PDB file of C-alpha atoms in Angstrom:
ATOM      1  CA  UNK N   6     -15.575 -12.846  -6.461  1.00 85.00           C
ATOM      2  CA  UNK N   7     -12.097 -12.593  -5.095  1.00 87.00           C
ATOM      3  CA  UNK N   8      -9.167 -13.762  -7.178  1.00 88.00           C
ATOM      4  CA  UNK N   9      -6.038 -15.608  -6.148  1.00 89.00           C
ATOM      5  CA  UNK N  10      -4.245 -12.243  -6.144  1.00 88.00           C
ATOM      6  CA  UNK N  11      -6.863 -10.838  -3.644  1.00 89.00           C
ATOM      7  CA  UNK N  12      -8.523  -8.671  -6.289  1.00 91.00           C
ATOM      8  CA  UNK N  13     -12.307  -8.275  -6.082  1.00 93.00           C
ATOM      9  CA  UNK N  14     -14.178  -8.785  -9.354  1.00 92.00           C
ATOM     10  CA  UNK N  15     -17.852  -8.069  -9.944  1.00 92.00           C
ATOM     11  CA  UNK N  16     -20.153  -9.899 -12.280  1.00 91.00           C
ATOM     12  CA  UNK N  17     -23.427  -8.790 -13.841  1.00 92.00           C
ATOM     13  CA  UNK N  18     -25.732 -11.582 -14.778  1.00 91.00           C
ATOM     14  CA  UNK N  19     -29.180 -11.443 -16.255  1.00 90.00           C
ATOM     15  CA  UNK N  20     -31.647 -14.377 -15.805  1.00 88.00           C
ATOM     16  CA  UNK N  21     -34.790 -15.206 -17.735  1.00 84.00           C
ATOM     17  CA  UNK N  22     -37.313 -16.091 -15.106  1.00 79.00           C
ATOM     18  CA  UNK N  23     -39.236 -18.706 -17.050  1.00 77.00           C
ATOM     19  CA  UNK N  24     -36.358 -20.706 -18.458  1.00 79.00           C
ATOM     20  CA  UNK N  25     -33.827 -19.818 -15.803  1.00 82.00           C
ATOM     21  CA  UNK N  26     -31.394 -19.188 -18.613  1.00 86.00           C
ATOM     22  CA  UNK N  27     -28.365 -17.137 -17.595  1.00 88.00           C
ATOM     23  CA  UNK N  28     -27.051 -14.206 -19.761  1.00 90.00           C
ATOM     24  CA  UNK N  29     -23.536 -13.032 -18.774  1.00 91.00           C
ATOM     25  CA  UNK N  30     -23.637  -9.250 -18.785  1.00 90.00           C
ATOM     26  CA  UNK N  31     -19.979  -8.547 -17.990  1.00 91.00           C
ATOM     27  CA  UNK N  32     -17.073  -8.740 -15.526  1.00 93.00           C
ATOM     28  CA  UNK N  33     -15.231  -5.796 -14.108  1.00 94.00           C
ATOM     29  CA  UNK N  34     -13.232  -4.649 -11.141  1.00 94.00           C
ATOM     30  CA  UNK N  35     -14.850  -1.190 -10.986  1.00 93.00           C
ATOM     31  CA  UNK N  36     -18.640  -1.405 -11.723  1.00 93.00           C
ATOM     32  CA  UNK N  37     -20.163   1.998 -12.427  1.00 94.00           C
ATOM     33  CA  UNK N  38     -23.521   3.243 -13.584  1.00 93.00           C
ATOM     34  CA  UNK N  39     -22.268   3.753 -17.139  1.00 95.00           C
ATOM     35  CA  UNK N  40     -20.828   0.242 -17.221  1.00 95.00           C
ATOM     36  CA  UNK N  41     -24.157  -1.343 -16.172  1.00 94.00           C
ATOM     37  CA  UNK N  42     -25.981   0.700 -18.840  1.00 94.00           C
ATOM     38  CA  UNK N  43     -23.622  -0.576 -21.479  1.00 95.00           C
ATOM     39  CA  UNK N  44     -24.142  -4.127 -20.364  1.00 94.00           C
ATOM     40  CA  UNK N  45     -27.887  -3.620 -20.582  1.00 93.00           C
ATOM     41  CA  UNK N  46     -27.518  -2.276 -24.124  1.00 94.00           C
ATOM     42  CA  UNK N  47     -25.403  -5.284 -25.054  1.00 93.00           C
ATOM     43  CA  UNK N  48     -28.038  -7.593 -23.756  1.00 91.00           C
ATOM     44  CA  UNK N  49     -30.734  -5.723 -25.704  1.00 91.00           C
ATOM     45  CA  UNK N  50     -28.687  -6.079 -28.890  1.00 92.00           C
ATOM     46  CA  UNK N  51     -28.094  -9.789 -28.381  1.00 89.00           C
ATOM     47  CA  UNK N  52     -31.715 -10.619 -27.534  1.00 86.00           C
ATOM     48  CA  UNK N  53     -33.132  -8.526 -30.342  1.00 84.00           C
ATOM     49  CA  UNK N  54     -36.777  -9.174 -30.845  1.00 83.00           C
ATOM     50  CA  UNK N  55     -36.973 -11.442 -27.781  1.00 83.00           C
ATOM     51  CA  UNK N  56     -36.501  -8.332 -25.606  1.00 81.00           C
ATOM     52  CA  UNK N  57     -39.928  -7.252 -26.616  1.00 82.00           C
ATOM     53  CA  UNK N  58     -41.459 -10.256 -24.771  1.00 82.00           C
ATOM     54  CA  UNK N  59     -39.910  -9.374 -21.386  1.00 84.00           C
ATOM     55  CA  UNK N  60     -42.628  -7.841 -19.218  1.00 87.00           C
ATOM     56  CA  UNK N  61     -40.736  -7.333 -15.985  1.00 88.00           C
ATOM     57  CA  UNK N  62     -37.173  -6.742 -14.774  1.00 89.00           C
ATOM     58  CA  UNK N  63     -36.585  -7.424 -11.110  1.00 88.00           C
ATOM     59  CA  UNK N  64     -33.453  -5.705  -9.768  1.00 87.00           C
ATOM     60  CA  UNK N  65     -32.094  -4.630  -6.478  1.00 85.00           C
ATOM     61  CA  UNK N  66     -31.633  -1.034  -5.351  1.00 87.00           C
ATOM     62  CA  UNK N  67     -27.898  -0.939  -5.985  1.00 87.00           C
ATOM     63  CA  UNK N  68     -26.300   2.406  -6.867  1.00 90.00           C
ATOM     64  CA  UNK N  69     -25.025   1.020 -10.191  1.00 91.00           C
ATOM     65  CA  UNK N  70     -28.541   0.570 -11.569  1.00 91.00           C
ATOM     66  CA  UNK N  71     -29.261   4.092 -12.705  1.00 92.00           C
ATOM     67  CA  UNK N  72     -32.220   5.603 -14.484  1.00 94.00           C
ATOM     68  CA  UNK N  73     -30.411   5.114 -17.795  1.00 94.00           C
ATOM     69  CA  UNK N  74     -30.180   1.394 -17.068  1.00 93.00           C
ATOM     70  CA  UNK N  75     -33.927   1.299 -16.447  1.00 93.00           C
ATOM     71  CA  UNK N  76     -34.598   3.263 -19.640  1.00 94.00           C
ATOM     72  CA  UNK N  77     -32.901   0.668 -21.840  1.00 93.00           C
ATOM     73  CA  UNK N  78     -35.561  -1.866 -20.767  1.00 91.00           C
ATOM     74  CA  UNK N  79     -38.495   0.550 -20.404  1.00 92.00           C
ATOM     75  CA  UNK N  80     -38.025   1.562 -24.034  1.00 91.00           C
ATOM     76  CA  UNK N  81     -39.337  -1.858 -24.930  1.00 87.00           C
ATOM     77  CA  UNK N  82     -42.260  -1.741 -22.556  1.00 88.00           C
ATOM     78  CA  UNK N  83     -40.611  -3.662 -19.678  1.00 89.00           C
ATOM     79  CA  UNK N  84     -41.755  -2.715 -16.215  1.00 91.00           C
ATOM     80  CA  UNK N  85     -38.956  -2.283 -13.632  1.00 90.00           C
ATOM     81  CA  UNK N  86     -39.536  -3.884 -10.192  1.00 88.00           C
ATOM     82  CA  UNK N  87     -37.275  -2.993  -7.334  1.00 88.00           C
ATOM     83  CA  UNK N  88     -36.731  -5.505  -4.529  1.00 86.00           C
ATOM     84  CA  UNK N  89     -37.280  -4.409  -0.954  1.00 87.00           C
ATOM     85  CA  UNK N  90     -34.341  -3.612   1.208  1.00 85.00           C
ATOM     86  CA  UNK N  91     -32.765  -6.806   2.750  1.00 81.00           C
ATOM     87  CA  UNK N  92     -35.440  -9.127   1.191  1.00 80.00           C
ATOM     88  CA  UNK N  93     -33.486 -11.742  -0.767  1.00 73.00           C
ATOM     89  CA  UNK N  94     -36.535 -13.883  -1.327  1.00 80.00           C
ATOM     90  CA  UNK N  95     -37.970 -11.219  -3.636  1.00 81.00           C
ATOM     91  CA  UNK N  96     -35.373 -12.160  -6.170  1.00 81.00           C
ATOM     92  CA  UNK N  97     -34.823 -15.786  -5.178  1.00 85.00           C
ATOM     93  CA  UNK N  98     -34.044 -17.063  -8.678  1.00 85.00           C
ATOM     94  CA  UNK N  99     -31.030 -14.667  -8.858  1.00 85.00           C
ATOM     95  CA  UNK N 100     -29.977 -15.542  -5.238  1.00 86.00           C
ATOM     96  CA  UNK N 101     -30.141 -19.205  -6.111  1.00 88.00           C
ATOM     97  CA  UNK N 102     -28.010 -18.804  -9.313  1.00 88.00           C
ATOM     98  CA  UNK N 103     -25.428 -16.888  -7.267  1.00 88.00           C
ATOM     99  CA  UNK N 104     -25.241 -19.660  -4.782  1.00 89.00           C
ATOM    100  CA  UNK N 105     -25.077 -22.301  -7.510  1.00 88.00           C
ATOM    101  CA  UNK N 106     -22.277 -20.461  -9.225  1.00 89.00           C
ATOM    102  CA  UNK N 107     -20.345 -20.275  -5.946  1.00 89.00           C
ATOM    103  CA  UNK N 108     -20.912 -23.987  -5.091  1.00 90.00           C
ATOM    104  CA  UNK N 109     -20.536 -25.618  -8.455  1.00 87.00           C
ATOM    105  CA  UNK N 110     -17.981 -23.393  -9.964  1.00 87.00           C
ATOM    106  CA  UNK N 111     -16.225 -20.602  -8.094  1.00 87.00           C
ATOM    107  CA  UNK N 112     -15.354 -22.643  -4.984  1.00 88.00           C
ATOM    108  CA  UNK N 113     -13.558 -25.213  -7.301  1.00 88.00           C
ATOM    109  CA  UNK N 114     -11.581 -22.961  -9.494  1.00 89.00           C
ATOM    110  CA  UNK N 115      -8.743 -20.565  -8.679  1.00 91.00           C
ATOM    111  CA  UNK N 116      -9.603 -17.434 -10.632  1.00 91.00           C
ATOM    112  CA  UNK N 117      -6.645 -15.397 -11.826  1.00 91.00           C
ATOM    113  CA  UNK N 118      -8.274 -12.222 -13.325  1.00 91.00           C
ATOM    114  CA  UNK N 119     -11.138 -10.647 -15.141  1.00 93.00           C
ATOM    115  CA  UNK N 120     -10.466 -12.464 -18.492  1.00 93.00           C
ATOM    116  CA  UNK N 121     -10.147 -15.789 -16.781  1.00 92.00           C
ATOM    117  CA  UNK N 122     -13.316 -15.321 -14.744  1.00 92.00           C
ATOM    118  CA  UNK N 123     -15.247 -14.254 -17.888  1.00 93.00           C
ATOM    119  CA  UNK N 124     -13.979 -17.310 -19.803  1.00 92.00           C
ATOM    120  CA  UNK N 125     -14.962 -19.683 -16.970  1.00 92.00           C
ATOM    121  CA  UNK N 126     -18.469 -18.148 -16.664  1.00 92.00           C
ATOM    122  CA  UNK N 127     -18.985 -18.155 -20.382  1.00 91.00           C
ATOM    123  CA  UNK N 128     -18.051 -21.835 -20.540  1.00 90.00           C
ATOM    124  CA  UNK N 129     -20.446 -22.592 -17.601  1.00 89.00           C
ATOM    125  CA  UNK N 130     -23.230 -20.671 -19.450  1.00 88.00           C
ATOM    126  CA  UNK N 131     -22.607 -22.705 -22.588  1.00 87.00           C
ATOM    127  CA  UNK N 132     -22.617 -25.960 -20.551  1.00 85.00           C
ATOM    128  CA  UNK N 133     -25.899 -25.009 -18.813  1.00 81.00           C
ATOM    129  CA  UNK N 134     -27.568 -24.033 -22.112  1.00 75.00           C
ATOM    130  CA  UNK N 135     -26.667 -27.468 -23.437  1.00 68.00           C
ATOM    131  CA  UNK N 136     -28.254 -29.186 -20.488  1.00 62.00           C
ATOM    132  CA  UNK N 137     -31.685 -27.517 -20.930  1.00 55.00           C
ATOM    133  CA  UNK N 138     -34.432 -30.111 -20.813  1.00 50.00           C
ATOM    134  CA  UNK N 139     -32.399 -32.676 -18.920  1.00 46.00           C
ATOM    135  CA  UNK N 140     -33.437 -34.193 -15.549  1.00 43.00           C
ATOM    136  CA  UNK N 141     -33.121 -31.633 -12.716  1.00 47.00           C
ATOM    137  CA  UNK N 142     -30.192 -32.495 -10.547  1.00 46.00           C
ATOM    138  CA  UNK N 143     -28.234 -34.089 -13.353  1.00 44.00           C
ATOM    139  CA  UNK N 144     -26.102 -30.984 -13.928  1.00 46.00           C
ATOM    140  CA  UNK N 145     -22.325 -31.243 -13.797  1.00 45.00           C
ATOM    141  CA  UNK N 146     -19.455 -28.923 -14.393  1.00 42.00           C
ATOM    142  CA  UNK N 147     -17.528 -29.511 -17.634  1.00 40.00           C
ATOM    143  CA  UNK N 148     -14.768 -31.860 -16.356  1.00 39.00           C
ATOM    144  CA  UNK N 149     -12.438 -30.971 -19.211  1.00 37.00           C
ATOM    145  CA  UNK N 150     -12.435 -27.273 -18.104  1.00 36.00           C
ATOM    146  CA  UNK N 151     -12.190 -27.525 -14.429  1.00 34.00           C
ATOM    147  CA  UNK N 152     -10.552 -30.751 -13.518  1.00 35.00           C
ATOM    148  CA  UNK N 153      -7.006 -29.619 -14.072  1.00 35.00           C
ATOM    149  CA  UNK N 154      -7.400 -26.626 -11.730  1.00 34.00           C
ATOM    150  CA  UNK N 155      -9.207 -28.642  -9.115  1.00 36.00           C
ATOM    151  CA  UNK N 156      -6.770 -31.553  -9.077  1.00 36.00           C
ATOM    152  CA  UNK N 157      -3.749 -29.401  -8.558  1.00 36.00           C
ATOM    153  CA  UNK N 158      -5.158 -28.332  -5.177  1.00 37.00           C
ATOM    154  CA  UNK N 159      -5.899 -31.788  -3.917  1.00 39.00           C
ATOM    155  CA  UNK N 160      -3.457 -33.615  -1.618  1.00 41.00           C
ATOM    156  CA  UNK N 161      -2.960 -37.325  -1.166  1.00 40.00           C
ATOM    157  CA  UNK N 162      -4.868 -38.783   1.797  1.00 44.00           C
ATOM    158  CA  UNK N 163      -2.788 -39.373   4.929  1.00 43.00           C
ATOM    159  CA  UNK N 164      -3.647 -43.070   4.965  1.00 42.00           C
ATOM    160  CA  UNK N 165      -1.973 -43.437   1.511  1.00 42.00           C
ATOM    161  CA  UNK N 166       1.332 -42.172   2.886  1.00 43.00           C
ATOM    162  CA  UNK N 167       1.077 -44.346   5.981  1.00 43.00           C
ATOM    163  CA  UNK N 168       0.819 -47.479   3.919  1.00 41.00           C
ATOM    164  CA  UNK N 169       4.089 -46.970   2.078  1.00 42.00           C
TER     165      UNK N 169
END
């Protein structure tokens, strides 16, 4: 994600395959192997006993996913599956979430920095968790959070000005 100030920010997201529930790992400008390991530990602490039920972790072959990252999940009996090189369909659920986040959220909000991006994604996660069990396709972005930022970028239609 690029901010208004042209600063690149990286987001780590975990997704439960069965429920498609998103878990926000973290937001940083400099992702490292140690950072991803810490985010995995944070997820393990927040999930607690539910982590025992996870059988597989599908991840890409990025350099930030180190052996220590894998060890966090392997300690609970989770099997690590690596996606093939340039095969986005192997991790289609994650690719779809990334596209959804871009279309429904990040293309509509001007992000200022790491804290702002984290707050927006956390609100989106809360919103989506509240919609579980609803009719597919009935999702909407929380209008109270995003409307102000979106409306400031809209301009009046040309036809409106011509009628004056």
